[in-house]
Amino acid sequence: MRLVAQKDELAAALAAAGRAASAKSTIQILSHILLRAEEGRCELAATDMEVSLRVPLSATIEQAGAVVLPRLAADVVRTMADGPVTLEHRANEGVVGLSGGGSSFALNCLQAGDFPELPADEGEGLVVPAGLLVDTIERVAKAASRDETRPVLTGVLTRLAPDGLTMVATDSYRLAVRQSPLEQAPGDAREAIVPARALAEVARLATAQKAEGVEVVLGETQALFRIGPVRLTSRVIEGQFPDHRQLVPDAFEHEVVFDRGELLAVLSRIGVLAQRNTPVRLAFAEGGVTVSAVSDQVGEGRESLPVAFSGEPLEMGFNVEFLRAGAESVEGDEVRLGLISPLRPGLLRGEGDDYRYLLMPIRLNT
């Protein structure tokens, strides 16, 4: 195999594909990048057996072939002088050559025949506006769990239906859901639990590619995202996702309206003291709320905010990082917090926003 590509394009394509390569697997080839050059087509690909990426490369192909490159090839190419880079590999040899701008490198490589088979780029999907998809992923996926012992909760329920795009994530302590209408909605519903990590990469790629739309194909065993010329495929997680409609209360005893900027500023200040398992306390009384945190190791702090609250005083505790993440994800200048009792979850939303963030309280020691 022999091809010539521009240094910047080759480095960018290697780096993009390399994001799907495994950093932990004991299977060596999964930490590498497959380069396949055929007549009129060149592609870089990588997989960790959960997420796969295919990235096209514009190159002059002088001799077709395939080789598996180490991930550090991206760093090597990036250091080379601007201009054309020639990549050459002789069949069945364990070295690939890179040359250009007066420098040359010989990198150890693996054989393409040993690379795992990549998922097929098949199926017709639905094109979702990239801005909507990215915004939804960024606001919802942060609530997904990182606990691999509960695989279902590490994913995001993604649903395309006549009523639009719905994404739901929960780690059992908080739940984020957003449902948005689509101009071109499907005639029937399709859904899958997609790993949050895969969706984060979709959002990053859509932003980097400045894509106008992302074609989403939700299948029984895999989800495919076509982002411009790039293809990302992810396995879907098997299991029953919690029904968010049963988890969100129908009504609340109180709805407190905060100025979003003021609330975030107070949580940032008081949150410095709310370390580890220390909750931030919200004590509601007539006409206001006092936000406080008490730590035996650090000290205590409190700050009051005027809010429209009436009725019996109410004090609740929350994880400050979770509460701040919910307030940050609400759009607009207001954050509305629905409350029932100290041991029932609170619901954050914006005025007229299609985003909901349910947060379990922390039991306070009086």
Tab-separated table of C-alpha atoms in Angstrom:
chain	number	residue	atom	x	y	z
A	1	MET	CA	0.000	0.000	0.000
A	2	ARG	CA	1.177	3.488	-0.813
A	3	LEU	CA	-0.673	6.792	-0.574
A	4	VAL	CA	0.014	10.522	-0.296
A	5	ALA	CA	-2.066	12.866	1.867
A	6	GLN	CA	-1.718	16.370	3.194
A	7	LYS	CA	-0.177	16.442	6.640
A	8	ASP	CA	-2.996	18.368	8.359
A	9	GLU	CA	-5.737	16.208	6.846
A	10	LEU	CA	-3.960	12.965	7.721
A	11	ALA	CA	-3.235	14.071	11.298
A	12	ALA	CA	-6.841	15.216	11.828
A	13	ALA	CA	-8.320	12.007	10.418
A	14	LEU	CA	-6.012	9.834	12.526
A	15	ALA	CA	-6.882	11.789	15.667
A	16	ALA	CA	-10.614	11.651	14.940
A	17	ALA	CA	-10.673	7.911	14.318
A	18	GLY	CA	-8.375	7.269	17.268
A	19	ARG	CA	-10.992	8.513	19.705
A	20	ALA	CA	-12.804	5.189	19.256
A	21	ALA	CA	-9.674	3.124	19.893
A	22	SER	CA	-9.528	1.435	23.274
A	23	ALA	CA	-7.209	2.773	25.955
A	24	LYS	CA	-7.855	-0.127	28.363
A	25	SER	CA	-8.380	-3.320	26.402
A	26	THR	CA	-5.909	-6.154	26.754
A	27	ILE	CA	-6.477	-6.890	23.052
A	28	GLN	CA	-3.654	-4.952	21.434
A	29	ILE	CA	-5.268	-4.342	18.051
A	30	LEU	CA	-8.220	-2.502	19.635
A	31	SER	CA	-5.853	0.317	20.590
A	32	HIS	CA	-4.890	0.771	16.917
A	33	ILE	CA	-6.390	2.396	13.823
A	34	LEU	CA	-7.257	0.591	10.611
A	35	LEU	CA	-6.282	2.362	7.384
A	36	ARG	CA	-7.877	0.966	4.250
A	37	ALA	CA	-7.134	2.394	0.797
A	38	GLU	CA	-9.150	1.203	-2.184
A	39	GLU	CA	-9.582	2.600	-5.644
A	40	GLY	CA	-11.061	6.074	-5.236
A	41	ARG	CA	-11.665	5.657	-1.477
A	42	CYS	CA	-9.582	5.875	1.663
A	43	GLU	CA	-10.877	5.400	5.200
A	44	LEU	CA	-9.569	5.300	8.760
A	45	ALA	CA	-11.463	3.316	11.390
A	46	ALA	CA	-11.181	2.274	15.024
A	47	THR	CA	-13.301	0.417	17.551
A	48	ASP	CA	-13.282	-0.622	21.192
A	49	MET	CA	-16.071	-3.142	20.417
A	50	GLU	CA	-18.652	-0.741	21.858
A	51	VAL	CA	-18.161	2.336	19.680
A	52	SER	CA	-16.812	2.326	16.129
A	53	LEU	CA	-15.735	5.304	14.051
A	54	ARG	CA	-15.180	5.538	10.298
A	55	VAL	CA	-13.443	8.679	9.042
A	56	PRO	CA	-12.758	9.327	5.335
A	57	LEU	CA	-9.369	10.597	4.190
A	58	SER	CA	-8.678	12.575	1.052
A	59	ALA	CA	-5.538	11.007	-0.430
A	60	THR	CA	-3.853	10.076	-3.658
A	61	ILE	CA	-3.808	6.273	-3.681
A	62	GLU	CA	-0.823	4.976	-5.595
A	63	GLN	CA	-1.267	1.394	-4.432
A	64	ALA	CA	-4.347	-0.033	-2.676
A	65	GLY	CA	-4.056	-1.967	0.556
A	66	ALA	CA	-4.731	-1.917	4.294
A	67	VAL	CA	-2.687	-1.685	7.463
A	68	VAL	CA	-3.318	-1.228	11.196
A	69	LEU	CA	-1.497	1.810	12.587
A	70	PRO	CA	-0.579	2.610	16.192
A	71	ARG	CA	-2.618	5.448	17.671
A	72	LEU	CA	0.523	7.526	18.184
A	73	ALA	CA	0.747	7.838	14.396
A	74	ALA	CA	-1.506	10.880	14.784
A	75	ASP	CA	1.062	12.539	17.058
A	76	VAL	CA	3.907	11.643	14.708
A	77	VAL	CA	2.164	13.137	11.664
A	78	ARG	CA	1.221	16.240	13.626
A	79	THR	CA	4.905	16.978	14.295
A	80	MET	CA	5.871	16.749	10.630
A	81	ALA	CA	6.352	19.751	8.375
A	82	ASP	CA	3.390	21.073	6.422
A	83	GLY	CA	2.843	19.568	3.025
A	84	PRO	CA	2.329	16.094	1.571
A	85	VAL	CA	3.037	12.970	3.659
A	86	THR	CA	3.703	9.639	2.028
A	87	LEU	CA	2.560	6.505	3.831
A	88	GLU	CA	3.875	3.158	2.605
A	89	HIS	CA	3.445	-0.417	3.794
A	90	ARG	CA	4.543	-3.671	2.225
A	91	ALA	CA	2.151	-6.577	2.595
A	92	ASN	CA	2.796	-8.857	5.592
A	93	GLU	CA	5.564	-6.610	6.974
A	94	GLY	CA	5.390	-5.267	10.521
A	95	VAL	CA	6.546	-1.741	9.735
A	96	VAL	CA	4.822	1.201	8.056
A	97	GLY	CA	6.806	4.133	6.681
A	98	LEU	CA	5.855	7.806	6.977
A	99	SER	CA	7.869	10.439	5.160
A	100	GLY	CA	7.572	14.079	4.223
A	101	GLY	CA	9.186	17.464	4.705
A	102	GLY	CA	12.641	15.974	5.128
A	103	SER	CA	11.674	13.592	7.953
A	104	SER	CA	10.876	9.900	7.890
A	105	PHE	CA	9.538	7.425	10.439
A	106	ALA	CA	9.209	3.657	10.572
A	107	LEU	CA	6.404	2.641	12.925
A	108	ASN	CA	5.533	-0.852	14.086
A	109	CYS	CA	2.150	-1.893	12.733
A	110	LEU	CA	-0.288	-4.809	12.749
A	111	GLN	CA	-1.945	-6.730	9.956
A	112	ALA	CA	-5.350	-5.599	8.660
A	113	GLY	CA	-6.603	-9.186	8.476
A	114	ASP	CA	-6.511	-9.363	12.284
A	115	PHE	CA	-8.671	-6.275	12.777
A	116	PRO	CA	-12.217	-7.037	14.004
A	117	GLU	CA	-15.029	-6.708	11.500
A	118	LEU	CA	-16.642	-3.290	11.682
A	119	PRO	CA	-20.432	-2.806	11.821
A	120	ALA	CA	-22.019	-2.276	8.437
A	121	ASP	CA	-23.043	1.226	7.393
A	122	GLU	CA	-26.614	0.206	6.643
A	123	GLY	CA	-30.148	1.383	7.241
A	124	GLU	CA	-32.134	4.506	6.519
A	125	GLY	CA	-32.539	6.840	9.439
A	126	LEU	CA	-34.047	10.163	10.372
A	127	VAL	CA	-32.128	13.420	9.966
A	128	VAL	CA	-32.224	15.402	13.212
A	129	PRO	CA	-31.080	19.047	13.277
A	130	ALA	CA	-27.539	18.976	14.639
A	131	GLY	CA	-28.060	21.926	16.961
A	132	LEU	CA	-31.066	20.300	18.619
A	133	LEU	CA	-29.330	16.942	18.941
A	134	VAL	CA	-26.135	18.397	20.409
A	135	ASP	CA	-28.032	20.605	22.864
A	136	THR	CA	-30.187	17.702	23.998
A	137	ILE	CA	-27.211	15.387	24.497
A	138	GLU	CA	-25.285	17.992	26.484
A	139	ARG	CA	-28.240	18.721	28.767
A	140	VAL	CA	-29.425	15.147	29.311
A	141	ALA	CA	-26.399	12.818	29.166
A	142	LYS	CA	-24.790	14.367	32.253
A	143	ALA	CA	-27.414	12.565	34.377
A	144	ALA	CA	-26.341	9.110	33.144
A	145	SER	CA	-24.644	6.813	35.636
A	146	ARG	CA	-20.957	5.911	35.520
A	147	ASP	CA	-21.498	2.745	37.535
A	148	GLU	CA	-20.780	-0.149	35.176
A	149	THR	CA	-22.524	-2.592	37.538
A	150	ARG	CA	-25.836	-1.133	36.321
A	151	PRO	CA	-25.276	-0.999	32.555
A	152	VAL	CA	-28.757	0.239	31.634
A	153	LEU	CA	-28.240	3.441	33.627
A	154	THR	CA	-24.950	4.212	31.834
A	155	GLY	CA	-26.981	4.783	28.683
A	156	VAL	CA	-29.419	7.385	27.442
A	157	LEU	CA	-32.854	6.311	26.304
A	158	THR	CA	-33.113	7.799	22.817
A	159	ARG	CA	-36.522	7.812	21.154
A	160	LEU	CA	-37.631	9.051	17.748
A	161	ALA	CA	-41.395	9.103	17.438
A	162	PRO	CA	-44.229	11.110	15.872
A	163	ASP	CA	-44.117	13.429	18.915
A	164	GLY	CA	-40.422	14.201	18.288
A	165	LEU	CA	-37.037	13.464	19.839
A	166	THR	CA	-36.941	12.319	23.462
A	167	MET	CA	-33.809	11.626	25.488
A	168	VAL	CA	-33.801	10.403	29.087
A	169	ALA	CA	-30.919	9.673	31.461
A	170	THR	CA	-30.778	8.776	35.142
A	171	ASP	CA	-28.269	7.542	37.702
A	172	SER	CA	-31.082	6.813	40.218
A	173	TYR	CA	-30.262	10.021	42.119
A	174	ARG	CA	-31.336	12.395	39.360
A	175	LEU	CA	-33.198	12.166	36.093
A	176	ALA	CA	-32.967	14.427	33.054
A	177	VAL	CA	-35.474	14.325	30.209
A	178	ARG	CA	-36.048	16.455	27.156
A	179	GLN	CA	-38.722	16.029	24.523
A	180	SER	CA	-38.600	18.251	21.438
A	181	PRO	CA	-40.819	18.247	18.351
A	182	LEU	CA	-39.290	17.549	14.948
A	183	GLU	CA	-40.371	19.056	11.651
A	184	GLN	CA	-39.759	15.721	9.970
A	185	ALA	CA	-40.841	13.149	12.542
A	186	PRO	CA	-41.045	9.417	11.811
A	187	GLY	CA	-44.368	7.710	11.294
A	188	ASP	CA	-43.642	5.143	13.995
A	189	ALA	CA	-41.615	5.099	17.180
A	190	ARG	CA	-38.042	3.834	17.350
A	191	GLU	CA	-35.963	3.794	20.510
A	192	ALA	CA	-32.728	2.438	21.913
A	193	ILE	CA	-30.555	2.800	24.992
A	194	VAL	CA	-27.349	4.362	23.640
A	195	PRO	CA	-24.199	4.578	25.823
A	196	ALA	CA	-23.750	8.125	27.099
A	197	ARG	CA	-20.107	8.045	25.993
A	198	ALA	CA	-21.129	7.363	22.414
A	199	LEU	CA	-23.605	10.241	22.416
A	200	ALA	CA	-20.982	12.593	23.841
A	201	GLU	CA	-18.768	11.708	20.882
A	202	VAL	CA	-21.674	12.301	18.475
A	203	ALA	CA	-22.115	15.776	19.951
A	204	ARG	CA	-18.393	16.509	19.680
A	205	LEU	CA	-18.226	15.327	16.073
A	206	ALA	CA	-21.343	17.241	15.022
A	207	THR	CA	-19.843	20.414	16.478
A	208	ALA	CA	-16.407	19.815	14.926
A	209	GLN	CA	-17.929	19.014	11.534
A	210	LYS	CA	-20.265	22.023	11.753
A	211	ALA	CA	-22.987	19.670	10.620
A	212	GLU	CA	-26.463	20.953	9.876
A	213	GLY	CA	-28.064	17.585	10.501
A	214	VAL	CA	-27.227	14.143	11.873
A	215	GLU	CA	-28.863	11.049	10.425
A	216	VAL	CA	-29.845	8.720	13.259
A	217	VAL	CA	-30.531	5.014	12.678
A	218	LEU	CA	-31.800	3.186	15.774
A	219	GLY	CA	-31.627	-0.591	15.396
A	220	GLU	CA	-32.137	-3.547	17.710
A	221	THR	CA	-28.448	-4.160	18.359
A	222	GLN	CA	-26.731	-0.962	17.240
A	223	ALA	CA	-27.270	2.751	16.705
A	224	LEU	CA	-25.707	4.491	13.713
A	225	PHE	CA	-25.026	8.216	13.419
A	226	ARG	CA	-24.060	9.712	10.060
A	227	ILE	CA	-22.347	13.034	10.719
A	228	GLY	CA	-21.332	14.498	7.398
A	229	PRO	CA	-18.775	12.033	5.978
A	230	VAL	CA	-18.094	10.458	9.400
A	231	ARG	CA	-19.887	7.344	10.616
A	232	LEU	CA	-20.216	6.489	14.318
A	233	THR	CA	-21.746	3.169	15.304
A	234	SER	CA	-22.497	2.165	18.881
A	235	ARG	CA	-23.871	-0.993	20.379
A	236	VAL	CA	-27.157	-0.458	22.178
A	237	ILE	CA	-27.581	-1.501	25.792
A	238	GLU	CA	-30.023	-4.301	26.488
A	239	GLY	CA	-32.443	-4.043	29.379
A	240	GLN	CA	-35.482	-2.189	30.656
A	241	PHE	CA	-34.994	1.537	31.120
A	242	PRO	CA	-36.928	3.191	33.989
A	243	ASP	CA	-40.209	4.815	32.889
A	244	HIS	CA	-39.610	8.508	33.473
A	245	ARG	CA	-43.322	9.233	33.209
A	246	GLN	CA	-43.926	7.288	36.414
A	247	LEU	CA	-41.026	8.905	38.244
A	248	VAL	CA	-41.930	12.572	37.718
A	249	PRO	CA	-44.710	13.673	40.123
A	250	ASP	CA	-47.872	15.057	38.559
A	251	ALA	CA	-48.116	18.029	40.948
A	252	PHE	CA	-46.068	19.889	43.549
A	253	GLU	CA	-46.969	21.710	46.751
A	254	HIS	CA	-44.645	24.623	45.963
A	255	GLU	CA	-43.041	26.083	42.856
A	256	VAL	CA	-40.199	28.428	43.705
A	257	VAL	CA	-38.837	30.702	40.981
A	258	PHE	CA	-35.138	31.612	41.152
A	259	ASP	CA	-33.101	34.026	39.130
A	260	ARG	CA	-30.866	31.503	37.380
A	261	GLY	CA	-27.698	33.584	37.569
A	262	GLU	CA	-28.177	34.347	41.271
A	263	LEU	CA	-28.860	30.721	42.147
A	264	LEU	CA	-25.783	29.471	40.297
A	265	ALA	CA	-23.601	32.109	41.944
A	266	VAL	CA	-24.818	31.183	45.425
A	267	LEU	CA	-24.367	27.456	44.785
A	268	SER	CA	-20.812	28.104	43.576
A	269	ARG	CA	-19.942	30.015	46.749
A	270	ILE	CA	-21.648	27.758	49.267
A	271	GLY	CA	-20.695	24.654	47.321
A	272	VAL	CA	-17.046	25.175	48.235
A	273	LEU	CA	-17.948	23.913	51.707
A	274	ALA	CA	-20.269	21.110	50.541
A	275	GLN	CA	-17.488	18.584	50.092
A	276	ARG	CA	-17.901	14.834	49.616
A	277	ASN	CA	-21.173	13.787	51.243
A	278	THR	CA	-21.995	17.167	52.762
A	279	PRO	CA	-25.348	18.352	51.373
A	280	VAL	CA	-26.246	21.890	50.537
A	281	ARG	CA	-29.294	22.929	52.585
A	282	LEU	CA	-32.160	24.999	51.225
A	283	ALA	CA	-34.324	26.387	54.043
A	284	PHE	CA	-37.492	27.983	52.667
A	285	ALA	CA	-39.497	30.436	54.742
A	286	GLU	CA	-41.946	33.210	54.007
A	287	GLY	CA	-40.440	35.357	51.232
A	288	GLY	CA	-37.020	33.778	50.988
A	289	VAL	CA	-34.602	30.858	51.110
A	290	THR	CA	-31.337	30.387	52.991
A	291	VAL	CA	-28.719	28.295	51.232
A	292	SER	CA	-26.144	26.790	53.600
A	293	ALA	CA	-23.553	24.067	54.048
A	294	VAL	CA	-21.935	22.809	57.243
A	295	SER	CA	-18.758	20.729	57.218
A	296	ASP	CA	-17.034	19.465	60.367
A	297	GLN	CA	-13.700	19.531	58.545
A	298	VAL	CA	-14.005	22.892	56.794
A	299	GLY	CA	-16.590	25.087	58.489
A	300	GLU	CA	-19.926	26.534	57.457
A	301	GLY	CA	-21.413	29.165	55.196
A	302	ARG	CA	-24.839	30.538	54.412
A	303	GLU	CA	-26.468	33.029	52.087
A	304	SER	CA	-30.063	34.209	51.711
A	305	LEU	CA	-32.057	34.879	48.566
A	306	PRO	CA	-35.462	36.523	48.222
A	307	VAL	CA	-37.985	34.187	46.572
A	308	ALA	CA	-41.761	34.004	46.458
A	309	PHE	CA	-42.465	31.277	49.022
A	310	SER	CA	-45.426	30.989	51.366
A	311	GLY	CA	-46.705	28.387	53.764
A	312	GLU	CA	-45.018	26.233	56.394
A	313	PRO	CA	-41.208	26.452	56.452
A	314	LEU	CA	-39.484	23.716	54.457
A	315	GLU	CA	-35.860	22.578	54.583
A	316	MET	CA	-34.289	20.217	52.063
A	317	GLY	CA	-30.816	18.890	51.322
A	318	PHE	CA	-29.338	18.221	47.889
A	319	ASN	CA	-26.054	17.148	46.370
A	320	VAL	CA	-24.670	20.527	45.371
A	321	GLU	CA	-23.010	19.347	42.163
A	322	PHE	CA	-26.186	17.651	40.986
A	323	LEU	CA	-28.266	20.700	41.853
A	324	ARG	CA	-25.855	23.030	40.079
A	325	ALA	CA	-25.775	20.780	36.989
A	326	GLY	CA	-29.556	20.897	36.810
A	327	ALA	CA	-29.687	24.674	37.122
A	328	GLU	CA	-26.984	25.057	34.459
A	329	SER	CA	-28.983	22.892	32.049
A	330	VAL	CA	-32.150	24.964	32.335
A	331	GLU	CA	-32.518	27.534	29.572
A	332	GLY	CA	-33.571	31.111	30.169
A	333	ASP	CA	-33.194	33.531	33.067
A	334	GLU	CA	-35.398	31.611	35.494
A	335	VAL	CA	-35.153	28.274	37.273
A	336	ARG	CA	-38.403	26.865	38.614
A	337	LEU	CA	-38.056	24.362	41.455
A	338	GLY	CA	-41.092	22.218	42.236
A	339	LEU	CA	-41.210	20.856	45.803
A	340	ILE	CA	-43.465	18.506	47.759
A	341	SER	CA	-41.702	17.544	51.010
A	342	PRO	CA	-38.165	17.130	52.407
A	343	LEU	CA	-38.043	13.469	51.336
A	344	ARG	CA	-39.681	13.770	47.906
A	345	PRO	CA	-37.720	14.717	44.783
A	346	GLY	CA	-37.564	18.264	43.466
A	347	LEU	CA	-38.100	19.157	39.822
A	348	LEU	CA	-36.099	21.846	38.014
A	349	ARG	CA	-37.294	23.345	34.759
A	350	GLY	CA	-37.379	26.616	32.873
A	351	GLU	CA	-40.359	28.720	31.930
A	352	GLY	CA	-41.918	26.963	28.954
A	353	ASP	CA	-38.805	24.817	28.524
A	354	ASP	CA	-39.082	21.241	27.259
A	355	TYR	CA	-36.396	20.111	29.707
A	356	ARG	CA	-37.038	18.483	33.101
A	357	TYR	CA	-34.495	17.610	35.769
A	358	LEU	CA	-35.676	15.534	38.738
A	359	LEU	CA	-33.391	15.442	41.774
A	360	MET	CA	-33.622	13.224	44.829
A	361	PRO	CA	-33.027	14.995	48.166
A	362	ILE	CA	-30.534	13.998	50.837
A	363	ARG	CA	-31.954	13.227	54.279
A	364	LEU	CA	-30.799	15.913	56.679
A	365	ASN	CA	-29.564	15.235	60.202
A	366	THR	CA	-31.351	17.719	62.417
